[in-house]
Amino acid sequence: LIAQNETGLYLIDQHAAHERINYEYFYERFGNPAEASQELLVPITLEFTPSEATVIADKLALFEQAGVYMEAFGGNTFLVRAHPHWFPAGEEKAIVEEMCELIISDRKSLDIAKLREKAAIMCSCKASIKANQSLSILEMETLIDRLAGCRNPYTCPHGRPIVVSFT
């Protein structure tokens, strides 16, 4: 996006801006995930290797603290019975799979705070405006207004700058 005011010109990365807005939203939601979990009519089925299944089985309580309720379903299979209703639509399975990958790869030092932060980053990225997506003037103005309300409107959750200004 290109914007201006009395002090200069601003180039705004719309994906990074939307990612920051979504990150702050999802980070807050992961603070109270159990209240927002919804039981699924059709559970999500996940398959793992035997060693991965052992790690996942040992960390089921960690998933529950993030609002994801899983149970062993025999062998190396797990069923996701519930997850927070605010997961980006259509991305629920991918988010739970990425949470599993985080837990498997960082099994010793991963705690609930790190899991919530990383999960919020994943959700924010999946729910954000994509590259080359056109926005209307109203959508652009809304994005800028919402970005102005963020605690950290300068970088996306990955650390990329959102705004470049020219005086």
Tab-separated table of C-alpha atoms in Angstrom:
chain	number	residue	atom	x	y	z
A	1	LEU	CA	0.000	0.000	0.000
A	2	ILE	CA	1.130	3.552	-0.641
A	3	ALA	CA	-0.061	6.252	1.749
A	4	GLN	CA	0.846	9.821	2.562
A	5	ASN	CA	0.298	12.475	5.170
A	6	GLU	CA	1.807	15.877	5.944
A	7	THR	CA	5.140	14.325	7.005
A	8	GLY	CA	5.789	12.101	3.998
A	9	LEU	CA	5.165	8.980	1.951
A	10	TYR	CA	4.643	5.502	3.401
A	11	LEU	CA	5.036	2.095	1.784
A	12	ILE	CA	3.108	-0.531	3.749
A	13	ASP	CA	3.514	-4.275	3.277
A	14	GLN	CA	-0.132	-5.330	3.384
A	15	HIS	CA	0.645	-8.976	4.183
A	16	ALA	CA	3.012	-8.078	7.025
A	17	ALA	CA	0.520	-5.517	8.373
A	18	HIS	CA	-2.334	-8.018	8.320
A	19	GLU	CA	-0.078	-10.636	9.885
A	20	ARG	CA	0.698	-8.276	12.808
A	21	ILE	CA	-3.000	-7.504	13.322
A	22	ASN	CA	-3.892	-11.202	13.232
A	23	TYR	CA	-0.963	-12.171	15.457
A	24	GLU	CA	-2.090	-9.855	18.232
A	25	TYR	CA	-5.639	-11.224	17.883
A	26	PHE	CA	-4.580	-14.892	17.945
A	27	TYR	CA	-2.024	-14.362	20.720
A	28	GLU	CA	-4.814	-13.021	22.942
A	29	ARG	CA	-7.089	-15.925	21.972
A	30	PHE	CA	-4.445	-18.523	22.833
A	31	GLY	CA	-4.385	-16.996	26.331
A	32	ASN	CA	-7.849	-18.532	26.993
A	33	PRO	CA	-8.103	-21.383	24.503
A	34	ALA	CA	-10.169	-23.847	26.539
A	35	GLU	CA	-13.124	-21.463	26.660
A	36	ALA	CA	-13.096	-21.263	22.871
A	37	SER	CA	-12.693	-24.943	21.975
A	38	GLN	CA	-15.411	-26.565	19.945
A	39	GLU	CA	-15.993	-30.270	19.664
A	40	LEU	CA	-15.831	-31.545	16.114
A	41	LEU	CA	-18.608	-33.616	14.522
A	42	VAL	CA	-15.969	-35.386	12.441
A	43	PRO	CA	-12.615	-35.632	14.208
A	44	ILE	CA	-9.374	-34.836	12.401
A	45	THR	CA	-7.209	-37.942	11.975
A	46	LEU	CA	-3.445	-37.605	12.247
A	47	GLU	CA	-0.834	-40.300	11.541
A	48	PHE	CA	2.683	-40.337	12.965
A	49	THR	CA	5.756	-42.521	13.011
A	50	PRO	CA	6.115	-44.689	16.147
A	51	SER	CA	8.701	-42.351	17.708
A	52	GLU	CA	6.616	-39.263	16.904
A	53	ALA	CA	3.495	-40.911	18.331
A	54	THR	CA	5.329	-41.507	21.605
A	55	VAL	CA	6.253	-37.817	21.866
A	56	ILE	CA	2.705	-36.708	21.004
A	57	ALA	CA	1.201	-39.115	23.554
A	58	ASP	CA	3.461	-37.655	26.251
A	59	LYS	CA	2.447	-34.076	25.369
A	60	LEU	CA	-1.357	-34.371	25.129
A	61	ALA	CA	-1.734	-32.125	28.194
A	62	LEU	CA	0.266	-29.410	26.424
A	63	PHE	CA	-2.136	-29.554	23.481
A	64	GLU	CA	-5.088	-29.235	25.872
A	65	GLN	CA	-3.553	-26.108	27.395
A	66	ALA	CA	-3.602	-24.662	23.862
A	67	GLY	CA	-7.247	-25.681	23.373
A	68	VAL	CA	-6.600	-28.723	21.158
A	69	TYR	CA	-8.083	-31.965	22.484
A	70	MET	CA	-6.503	-35.090	21.011
A	71	GLU	CA	-6.643	-38.748	21.918
A	72	ALA	CA	-4.778	-41.861	20.862
A	73	PHE	CA	-6.744	-43.945	18.383
A	74	GLY	CA	-4.592	-47.041	18.186
A	75	GLY	CA	-1.217	-47.598	16.619
A	76	ASN	CA	0.331	-44.286	15.643
A	77	THR	CA	-2.988	-42.565	14.977
A	78	PHE	CA	-4.489	-39.702	16.937
A	79	LEU	CA	-7.881	-38.036	16.683
A	80	VAL	CA	-8.348	-34.311	17.202
A	81	ARG	CA	-11.727	-34.116	18.954
A	82	ALA	CA	-11.807	-30.351	19.548
A	83	HIS	CA	-9.881	-27.198	18.694
A	84	PRO	CA	-10.468	-23.453	19.203
A	85	HIS	CA	-13.302	-22.186	17.013
A	86	TRP	CA	-11.245	-19.192	15.918
A	87	PHE	CA	-8.671	-21.246	14.003
A	88	PRO	CA	-8.622	-19.902	10.415
A	89	ALA	CA	-11.316	-21.714	8.421
A	90	GLY	CA	-9.976	-24.489	6.248
A	91	GLU	CA	-6.582	-24.410	7.972
A	92	GLU	CA	-7.480	-26.296	11.167
A	93	LYS	CA	-5.757	-29.576	10.283
A	94	ALA	CA	-2.640	-27.801	8.994
A	95	ILE	CA	-2.378	-25.753	12.189
A	96	VAL	CA	-2.671	-28.821	14.438
A	97	GLU	CA	-0.116	-30.648	12.266
A	98	GLU	CA	2.299	-27.726	12.583
A	99	MET	CA	1.748	-27.668	16.346
A	100	CYS	CA	2.619	-31.373	16.380
A	101	GLU	CA	5.770	-30.707	14.346
A	102	LEU	CA	6.791	-27.999	16.833
A	103	ILE	CA	6.322	-30.342	19.762
A	104	ILE	CA	8.154	-33.200	18.045
A	105	SER	CA	11.112	-31.047	16.961
A	106	ASP	CA	11.468	-29.087	20.221
A	107	ARG	CA	10.212	-31.645	22.741
A	108	LYS	CA	12.551	-30.728	25.590
A	109	SER	CA	12.389	-26.930	25.749
A	110	LEU	CA	8.907	-26.254	24.382
A	111	ASP	CA	6.526	-24.987	27.040
A	112	ILE	CA	2.981	-23.679	26.787
A	113	ALA	CA	4.129	-20.050	26.380
A	114	LYS	CA	6.336	-20.907	23.392
A	115	LEU	CA	3.673	-23.167	21.897
A	116	ARG	CA	1.028	-20.447	22.172
A	117	GLU	CA	3.322	-17.864	20.600
A	118	LYS	CA	4.366	-20.112	17.714
A	119	ALA	CA	0.774	-21.256	17.155
A	120	ALA	CA	-0.395	-17.623	17.093
A	121	ILE	CA	2.253	-16.870	14.458
A	122	MET	CA	1.115	-19.857	12.364
A	123	CYS	CA	-2.538	-18.838	12.595
A	124	SER	CA	-1.781	-15.219	11.757
A	125	CYS	CA	0.186	-16.133	8.665
A	126	LYS	CA	-2.473	-18.519	7.342
A	127	ALA	CA	-5.287	-16.011	7.923
A	128	SER	CA	-3.555	-12.992	6.379
A	129	ILE	CA	-3.838	-11.273	3.026
A	130	LYS	CA	-1.756	-13.081	0.429
A	131	ALA	CA	0.753	-11.618	-2.027
A	132	ASN	CA	-0.769	-9.758	-4.978
A	133	GLN	CA	-4.244	-9.761	-3.400
A	134	SER	CA	-6.071	-6.600	-4.410
A	135	LEU	CA	-7.835	-4.555	-1.760
A	136	SER	CA	-10.508	-1.914	-2.094
A	137	ILE	CA	-9.848	1.588	-0.749
A	138	LEU	CA	-12.092	0.813	2.243
A	139	GLU	CA	-10.161	-2.412	2.966
A	140	MET	CA	-6.866	-0.510	2.751
A	141	GLU	CA	-8.093	2.191	5.125
A	142	THR	CA	-9.434	-0.414	7.535
A	143	LEU	CA	-6.128	-2.291	7.471
A	144	ILE	CA	-4.186	0.895	8.252
A	145	ASP	CA	-6.612	1.847	11.053
A	146	ARG	CA	-6.369	-1.621	12.598
A	147	LEU	CA	-2.573	-1.565	12.312
A	148	ALA	CA	-2.510	1.767	14.165
A	149	GLY	CA	-4.300	0.043	17.058
A	150	CYS	CA	-1.632	-2.661	17.427
A	151	ARG	CA	0.805	-2.743	20.326
A	152	ASN	CA	3.705	-3.178	17.888
A	153	PRO	CA	2.748	-1.782	14.468
A	154	TYR	CA	6.339	-1.779	13.172
A	155	THR	CA	7.177	-5.426	12.441
A	156	CYS	CA	5.317	-8.593	11.574
A	157	PRO	CA	5.604	-11.543	14.014
A	158	HIS	CA	8.575	-12.834	11.982
A	159	GLY	CA	10.427	-9.522	12.431
A	160	ARG	CA	9.958	-8.070	8.930
A	161	PRO	CA	9.320	-4.309	8.753
A	162	ILE	CA	5.739	-3.307	7.930
A	163	VAL	CA	6.206	0.349	7.003
A	164	VAL	CA	8.944	2.219	5.171
A	165	SER	CA	8.649	5.997	5.288
A	166	PHE	CA	10.086	8.770	3.139
A	167	THR	CA	10.071	12.394	4.273
